[in-house]
PDB file of C-alpha atoms and ligand atoms in Angstrom:
ATOM      1  CA  MET A   1      -7.467  -7.714  11.195  1.00  0.00           C
ATOM      2  CA  LYS A   2      -8.760  -5.449  14.033  1.00  0.00           C
ATOM      3  CA  ILE A   3     -11.985  -3.837  14.645  1.00  0.00           C
ATOM      4  CA  VAL A   4     -11.961  -0.345  15.854  1.00  0.00           C
ATOM      5  CA  CYS A   5     -15.054   1.137  17.466  1.00  0.00           C
ATOM      6  CA  ILE A   6     -16.177   4.655  18.239  1.00  0.00           C
ATOM      7  CA  GLY A   7     -18.460   5.515  21.115  1.00  0.00           C
ATOM      8  CA  ARG A   8     -20.649   8.562  21.469  1.00  0.00           C
ATOM      9  CA  ASN A   9     -20.417   9.769  18.032  1.00  0.00           C
ATOM     10  CA  TYR A  10     -24.129  10.704  17.742  1.00  0.00           C
ATOM     11  CA  GLY A  11     -25.307  13.543  20.123  1.00  0.00           C
ATOM     12  CA  ASP A  12     -28.758  12.129  20.629  1.00  0.00           C
ATOM     13  CA  HIS A  13     -27.273   8.845  21.689  1.00  0.00           C
ATOM     14  CA  ALA A  14     -24.596  10.359  24.017  1.00  0.00           C
ATOM     15  CA  ARG A  15     -27.466  12.217  25.714  1.00  0.00           C
ATOM     16  CA  GLU A  16     -29.942   9.251  26.010  1.00  0.00           C
ATOM     17  CA  LEU A  17     -27.201   7.426  28.194  1.00  0.00           C
ATOM     18  CA  GLY A  18     -26.548  10.727  30.122  1.00  0.00           C
ATOM     19  CA  ASN A  19     -23.121  11.242  28.645  1.00  0.00           C
ATOM     20  CA  ALA A  20     -21.517  14.578  27.614  1.00  0.00           C
ATOM     21  CA  VAL A  21     -20.916  14.963  23.908  1.00  0.00           C
ATOM     22  CA  PRO A  22     -17.276  14.340  23.605  1.00  0.00           C
ATOM     23  CA  ASP A  23     -14.610  16.810  22.420  1.00  0.00           C
ATOM     24  CA  GLU A  24     -12.678  14.035  20.783  1.00  0.00           C
ATOM     25  CA  PRO A  25     -13.562  10.513  19.634  1.00  0.00           C
ATOM     26  CA  VAL A  26     -14.017   7.696  22.194  1.00  0.00           C
ATOM     27  CA  VAL A  27     -12.080   4.635  20.871  1.00  0.00           C
ATOM     28  CA  PHE A  28     -12.239   1.011  21.738  1.00  0.00           C
ATOM     29  CA  LEU A  29     -11.481  -2.269  20.218  1.00  0.00           C
ATOM     30  CA  LYS A  30     -13.170  -5.743  19.565  1.00  0.00           C
ATOM     31  CA  PRO A  31     -11.114  -8.787  18.755  1.00  0.00           C
ATOM     32  CA  PRO A  32     -11.828 -10.772  15.661  1.00  0.00           C
ATOM     33  CA  SER A  33     -13.384 -13.454  17.884  1.00  0.00           C
ATOM     34  CA  ALA A  34     -16.282 -10.901  18.514  1.00  0.00           C
ATOM     35  CA  LEU A  35     -17.616 -11.461  14.903  1.00  0.00           C
ATOM     36  CA  ILE A  36     -20.947 -13.454  14.655  1.00  0.00           C
ATOM     37  CA  PRO A  37     -20.963 -15.815  11.764  1.00  0.00           C
ATOM     38  CA  ARG A  38     -22.768 -14.850   8.715  1.00  0.00           C
ATOM     39  CA  ASN A  39     -26.622 -14.983   9.190  1.00  0.00           C
ATOM     40  CA  GLY A  40     -26.200 -15.352  12.906  1.00  0.00           C
ATOM     41  CA  PRO A  41     -27.910 -16.221  15.309  1.00  0.00           C
ATOM     42  CA  ILE A  42     -27.138 -13.753  18.067  1.00  0.00           C
ATOM     43  CA  ASN A  43     -26.543 -15.663  21.362  1.00  0.00           C
ATOM     44  CA  LEU A  44     -27.055 -13.683  24.176  1.00  0.00           C
ATOM     45  CA  PRO A  45     -24.224 -14.070  26.912  1.00  0.00           C
ATOM     46  CA  ALA A  46     -25.231 -15.532  30.325  1.00  0.00           C
ATOM     47  CA  PHE A  47     -23.188 -12.802  32.290  1.00  0.00           C
ATOM     48  CA  SER A  48     -25.523  -9.958  31.242  1.00  0.00           C
ATOM     49  CA  THR A  49     -29.260  -9.384  31.532  1.00  0.00           C
ATOM     50  CA  ASP A  50     -29.222  -6.231  29.471  1.00  0.00           C
ATOM     51  CA  VAL A  51     -27.536  -6.786  26.115  1.00  0.00           C
ATOM     52  CA  HIS A  52     -28.269  -3.728  23.750  1.00  0.00           C
ATOM     53  CA  HIS A  53     -28.349  -3.451  20.182  1.00  0.00           C
ATOM     54  CA  GLU A  54     -26.285  -0.585  18.372  1.00  0.00           C
ATOM     55  CA  ILE A  55     -26.707  -0.234  14.783  1.00  0.00           C
ATOM     56  CA  GLU A  56     -23.788   1.566  13.058  1.00  0.00           C
ATOM     57  CA  LEU A  57     -22.231   2.297   9.869  1.00  0.00           C
ATOM     58  CA  VAL A  58     -19.159   0.075   9.299  1.00  0.00           C
ATOM     59  CA  TYR A  59     -16.401   1.156   7.040  1.00  0.00           C
ATOM     60  CA  THR A  60     -13.502  -0.945   5.677  1.00  0.00           C
ATOM     61  CA  ILE A  61     -10.042   0.566   5.735  1.00  0.00           C
ATOM     62  CA  ALA A  62      -7.751   0.683   2.629  1.00  0.00           C
ATOM     63  CA  ARG A  63      -4.293   2.335   2.316  1.00  0.00           C
ATOM     64  CA  ARG A  64      -3.790   4.780  -0.503  1.00  0.00           C
ATOM     65  CA  ASN A  65      -0.580   6.876  -0.821  1.00  0.00           C
ATOM     66  CA  GLY A  66       0.699   5.682   2.578  1.00  0.00           C
ATOM     67  CA  ARG A  67      -2.549   7.033   4.184  1.00  0.00           C
ATOM     68  CA  ALA A  68      -5.458   4.984   5.802  1.00  0.00           C
ATOM     69  CA  VAL A  69      -8.815   5.877   4.090  1.00  0.00           C
ATOM     70  CA  ALA A  70     -12.395   4.519   4.189  1.00  0.00           C
ATOM     71  CA  ASP A  71     -12.931   2.326   1.302  1.00  0.00           C
ATOM     72  CA  LYS A  72     -16.362   0.627   1.542  1.00  0.00           C
ATOM     73  CA  VAL A  73     -19.209   1.031   3.847  1.00  0.00           C
ATOM     74  CA  THR A  74     -21.818  -1.534   5.279  1.00  0.00           C
ATOM     75  CA  ILE A  75     -23.859  -1.782   8.526  1.00  0.00           C
ATOM     76  CA  GLY A  76     -23.173  -3.763  11.639  1.00  0.00           C
ATOM     77  CA  LEU A  77     -24.091  -4.252  15.192  1.00  0.00           C
ATOM     78  CA  ASP A  78     -22.223  -3.214  18.162  1.00  0.00           C
ATOM     79  CA  LEU A  79     -23.840  -5.499  20.939  1.00  0.00           C
ATOM     80  CA  THR A  80     -23.164  -4.153  24.418  1.00  0.00           C
ATOM     81  CA  ALA A  81     -23.852  -5.611  27.612  1.00  0.00           C
ATOM     82  CA  ARG A  82     -25.098  -2.356  29.223  1.00  0.00           C
ATOM     83  CA  ASP A  83     -25.319  -3.487  32.758  1.00  0.00           C
ATOM     84  CA  VAL A  84     -21.723  -4.684  32.703  1.00  0.00           C
ATOM     85  CA  GLN A  85     -20.670  -1.435  30.949  1.00  0.00           C
ATOM     86  CA  GLN A  86     -22.347   0.783  33.685  1.00  0.00           C
ATOM     87  CA  GLU A  87     -20.599  -1.248  36.423  1.00  0.00           C
ATOM     88  CA  LEU A  88     -17.238  -0.784  34.611  1.00  0.00           C
ATOM     89  CA  LYS A  89     -17.899   2.876  33.847  1.00  0.00           C
ATOM     90  CA  SER A  90     -18.763   3.674  37.614  1.00  0.00           C
ATOM     91  CA  LYS A  91     -15.431   2.076  38.589  1.00  0.00           C
ATOM     92  CA  GLY A  92     -13.363   3.829  35.981  1.00  0.00           C
ATOM     93  CA  LEU A  93     -12.420   0.607  34.358  1.00  0.00           C
ATOM     94  CA  PRO A  94     -11.996  -0.413  30.571  1.00  0.00           C
ATOM     95  CA  TRP A  95     -15.023  -1.523  28.744  1.00  0.00           C
ATOM     96  CA  GLU A  96     -13.904  -4.829  27.039  1.00  0.00           C
ATOM     97  CA  LYS A  97     -15.894  -7.191  29.231  1.00  0.00           C
ATOM     98  CA  ALA A  98     -19.029  -5.249  28.045  1.00  0.00           C
ATOM     99  CA  LYS A  99     -18.270  -4.639  24.467  1.00  0.00           C
ATOM    100  CA  SER A 100     -15.649  -7.265  23.223  1.00  0.00           C
ATOM    101  CA  PHE A 101     -17.058 -10.425  24.149  1.00  0.00           C
ATOM    102  CA  ASP A 102     -17.503 -13.255  21.638  1.00  0.00           C
ATOM    103  CA  GLY A 103     -20.583 -12.703  19.526  1.00  0.00           C
ATOM    104  CA  SER A 104     -20.642  -8.871  20.275  1.00  0.00           C
ATOM    105  CA  ALA A 105     -20.268  -7.824  16.659  1.00  0.00           C
ATOM    106  CA  TYR A 106     -22.117  -8.294  13.454  1.00  0.00           C
ATOM    107  CA  VAL A 107     -21.035  -7.015  10.076  1.00  0.00           C
ATOM    108  CA  ALA A 108     -23.395  -7.360   7.049  1.00  0.00           C
ATOM    109  CA  ASP A 109     -21.495  -8.976   4.050  1.00  0.00           C
ATOM    110  CA  ALA A 110     -22.656  -6.448   1.399  1.00  0.00           C
ATOM    111  CA  PHE A 111     -20.344  -3.563   1.206  1.00  0.00           C
ATOM    112  CA  THR A 112     -20.762  -0.486  -0.972  1.00  0.00           C
ATOM    113  CA  ALA A 113     -17.696   1.223  -2.396  1.00  0.00           C
ATOM    114  CA  LEU A 114     -17.570   4.852  -1.160  1.00  0.00           C
ATOM    115  CA  GLU A 115     -16.540   5.611  -4.670  1.00  0.00           C
ATOM    116  CA  SER A 116     -20.036   4.907  -5.981  1.00  0.00           C
ATOM    117  CA  PHE A 117     -21.465   7.819  -3.967  1.00  0.00           C
ATOM    118  CA  PRO A 118     -21.821  11.074  -5.889  1.00  0.00           C
ATOM    119  CA  SER A 119     -19.702  13.048  -3.402  1.00  0.00           C
ATOM    120  CA  SER A 120     -17.851  12.386  -0.182  1.00  0.00           C
ATOM    121  CA  GLY A 121     -20.527  14.373   1.643  1.00  0.00           C
ATOM    122  CA  HIS A 122     -23.168  12.040   0.528  1.00  0.00           C
ATOM    123  CA  THR A 123     -25.561  11.126   3.333  1.00  0.00           C
ATOM    124  CA  ILE A 124     -25.616   7.476   3.927  1.00  0.00           C
ATOM    125  CA  GLU A 125     -28.865   6.419   5.743  1.00  0.00           C
ATOM    126  CA  PHE A 126     -29.363   3.280   7.917  1.00  0.00           C
ATOM    127  CA  MET A 127     -31.918   1.816  10.163  1.00  0.00           C
ATOM    128  CA  LEU A 128     -32.696  -1.131  12.506  1.00  0.00           C
ATOM    129  CA  LYS A 129     -35.912  -2.869  13.023  1.00  0.00           C
ATOM    130  CA  LYS A 130     -36.684  -5.131  15.927  1.00  0.00           C
ATOM    131  CA  ASN A 131     -39.657  -7.486  15.604  1.00  0.00           C
ATOM    132  CA  GLY A 132     -40.893  -5.375  12.757  1.00  0.00           C
ATOM    133  CA  GLN A 133     -40.713  -1.870  14.402  1.00  0.00           C
ATOM    134  CA  VAL A 134     -38.047   0.869  13.604  1.00  0.00           C
ATOM    135  CA  VAL A 135     -36.000   1.223  16.703  1.00  0.00           C
ATOM    136  CA  GLN A 136     -33.019   3.077  15.492  1.00  0.00           C
ATOM    137  CA  SER A 137     -32.453   5.239  12.293  1.00  0.00           C
ATOM    138  CA  GLY A 138     -29.782   7.691  11.479  1.00  0.00           C
ATOM    139  CA  HIS A 139     -27.542   8.910   8.637  1.00  0.00           C
ATOM    140  CA  SER A 140     -23.835   9.564   8.143  1.00  0.00           C
ATOM    141  CA  GLY A 141     -24.357  13.381   8.366  1.00  0.00           C
ATOM    142  CA  GLN A 142     -25.307  13.097  12.036  1.00  0.00           C
ATOM    143  CA  MET A 143     -21.876  11.908  13.210  1.00  0.00           C
ATOM    144  CA  ILE A 144     -20.184  14.343  15.442  1.00  0.00           C
ATOM    145  CA  PHE A 145     -16.883  13.200  13.915  1.00  0.00           C
ATOM    146  CA  PRO A 146     -17.121  12.023  10.338  1.00  0.00           C
ATOM    147  CA  VAL A 147     -15.358   8.978   9.253  1.00  0.00           C
ATOM    148  CA  ASP A 148     -12.291  10.815   7.756  1.00  0.00           C
ATOM    149  CA  ALA A 149     -11.779  12.595  10.991  1.00  0.00           C
ATOM    150  CA  LEU A 150     -12.171   9.382  12.938  1.00  0.00           C
ATOM    151  CA  ILE A 151      -9.605   7.608  10.886  1.00  0.00           C
ATOM    152  CA  ALA A 152      -6.993  10.503  11.388  1.00  0.00           C
ATOM    153  CA  HIS A 153      -7.667  10.538  15.060  1.00  0.00           C
ATOM    154  CA  VAL A 154      -7.285   6.646  15.606  1.00  0.00           C
ATOM    155  CA  GLU A 155      -3.990   6.827  13.346  1.00  0.00           C
ATOM    156  CA  ARG A 156      -2.364   9.214  16.053  1.00  0.00           C
ATOM    157  CA  TYR A 157      -2.502   6.191  18.382  1.00  0.00           C
ATOM    158  CA  MET A 158      -2.431   2.820  16.102  1.00  0.00           C
ATOM    159  CA  THR A 159      -1.706   1.950  12.402  1.00  0.00           C
ATOM    160  CA  LEU A 160      -5.001   1.106  10.410  1.00  0.00           C
ATOM    161  CA  GLU A 161      -4.202  -1.609   8.011  1.00  0.00           C
ATOM    162  CA  PRO A 162      -6.006  -2.816   4.924  1.00  0.00           C
ATOM    163  CA  GLY A 163      -9.079  -4.785   5.823  1.00  0.00           C
ATOM    164  CA  ASP A 164      -9.526  -3.361   9.359  1.00  0.00           C
ATOM    165  CA  LEU A 165     -13.036  -2.242  10.246  1.00  0.00           C
ATOM    166  CA  ILE A 166     -14.197   0.693  11.923  1.00  0.00           C
ATOM    167  CA  PHE A 167     -17.525   1.002  13.669  1.00  0.00           C
ATOM    168  CA  THR A 168     -18.531   4.619  13.831  1.00  0.00           C
ATOM    169  CA  GLY A 169     -21.078   4.954  16.558  1.00  0.00           C
ATOM    170  CA  THR A 170     -24.790   4.494  17.207  1.00  0.00           C
ATOM    171  CA  PRO A 171     -27.725   6.923  16.858  1.00  0.00           C
ATOM    172  CA  ALA A 172     -30.418   6.973  19.645  1.00  0.00           C
ATOM    173  CA  GLY A 173     -32.873   4.285  20.305  1.00  0.00           C
ATOM    174  CA  VAL A 174     -30.479   1.531  21.715  1.00  0.00           C
ATOM    175  CA  GLY A 175     -32.387  -0.996  23.681  1.00  0.00           C
ATOM    176  CA  GLY A 176     -32.371  -4.446  25.178  1.00  0.00           C
ATOM    177  CA  LEU A 177     -32.530  -7.912  23.348  1.00  0.00           C
ATOM    178  CA  ALA A 178     -34.412 -10.909  24.430  1.00  0.00           C
ATOM    179  CA  ASP A 179     -34.623 -14.431  23.357  1.00  0.00           C
ATOM    180  CA  GLY A 180     -36.948 -14.763  20.219  1.00  0.00           C
ATOM    181  CA  ASP A 181     -36.281 -11.138  19.056  1.00  0.00           C
ATOM    182  CA  TRP A 182     -35.858 -10.673  15.323  1.00  0.00           C
ATOM    183  CA  LEU A 183     -33.589  -7.948  13.856  1.00  0.00           C
ATOM    184  CA  GLU A 184     -33.272  -6.435  10.379  1.00  0.00           C
ATOM    185  CA  GLY A 185     -30.658  -4.051   9.320  1.00  0.00           C
ATOM    186  CA  TYR A 186     -31.204  -1.680   6.418  1.00  0.00           C
ATOM    187  CA  LEU A 187     -28.542   0.571   4.503  1.00  0.00           C
ATOM    188  CA  LEU A 188     -29.939   3.104   2.105  1.00  0.00           C
ATOM    189  CA  GLY A 189     -33.286   1.569   2.336  1.00  0.00           C
ATOM    190  CA  GLU A 190     -32.067  -2.020   1.450  1.00  0.00           C
ATOM    191  CA  LEU A 191     -32.335  -4.928   3.799  1.00  0.00           C
ATOM    192  CA  LEU A 192     -28.804  -6.050   4.346  1.00  0.00           C
ATOM    193  CA  PHE A 193     -29.251  -8.524   7.311  1.00  0.00           C
ATOM    194  CA  GLU A 194     -31.858 -10.503   9.329  1.00  0.00           C
ATOM    195  CA  LEU A 195     -30.754 -11.949  12.544  1.00  0.00           C
ATOM    196  CA  ALA A 196     -32.557 -14.056  15.240  1.00  0.00           C
ATOM    197  CA  VAL A 197     -31.642 -13.548  18.928  1.00  0.00           C
ATOM    198  CA  GLU A 198     -31.375 -16.513  21.192  1.00  0.00           C
ATOM    199  CA  GLY A 199     -31.071 -16.556  24.873  1.00  0.00           C
ATOM    200  CA  PRO A 200     -27.942 -17.814  26.846  1.00  0.00           C
ATOM    201  CA  THR A 201     -27.132 -21.297  25.877  1.00  0.00           C
ATOM    202  CA  SER A 202     -23.749 -21.471  27.492  1.00  0.00           C
ATOM    203  CA  GLN A 203     -22.476 -20.798  31.101  1.00  0.00           C
ATOM    204  CA  ARG A 204     -20.629 -17.849  29.838  1.00  0.00           C
TER     205      ARG A 204
HETATM  206 ZN1   ZN B   1     -21.540   1.481  19.550  1.00  0.00          ZN
END
């Protein structure tokens, strides 16, 4: 199973980090070891002092008639060591140290089949609260590249297999996490996860 992630897929988020809106999807990977166990907690790594939350729609991949398709949707967190990422970006280096560390991804376990939506153009709303305040909200209609276009683009480079996950980018409002924070993720108004944040407990 692989975890494919898309960067800068919401114009308001690309702009808040001072990035140009891309003319093709920005793609990176997380390893399976990035996944946070069910119900958490989030353990902040010691190598960063600025780990950001990014709430995202996450789709599972299925294959039908020889083609990869989005099958089910949920929400997840793409945790990003923003200080590390800025340094890597400034040197033109890949982002793995900032994006792919153990504990850098959470995926809610309640998936909704896309078939259950009335049309493929249905708008899927999602939201993140930190300590009871809404910090990020968005919907699928705001994506620069919709999920079908993302899948087609990724498959130009690598095969997507059944059970693979694709994180589809985050809307504006990303921000830092601290020991004691409490996160709640919502999909279509329904609370799908609650996670505690704990400060660094290891030397990593
Ligand atoms: Zn992201």
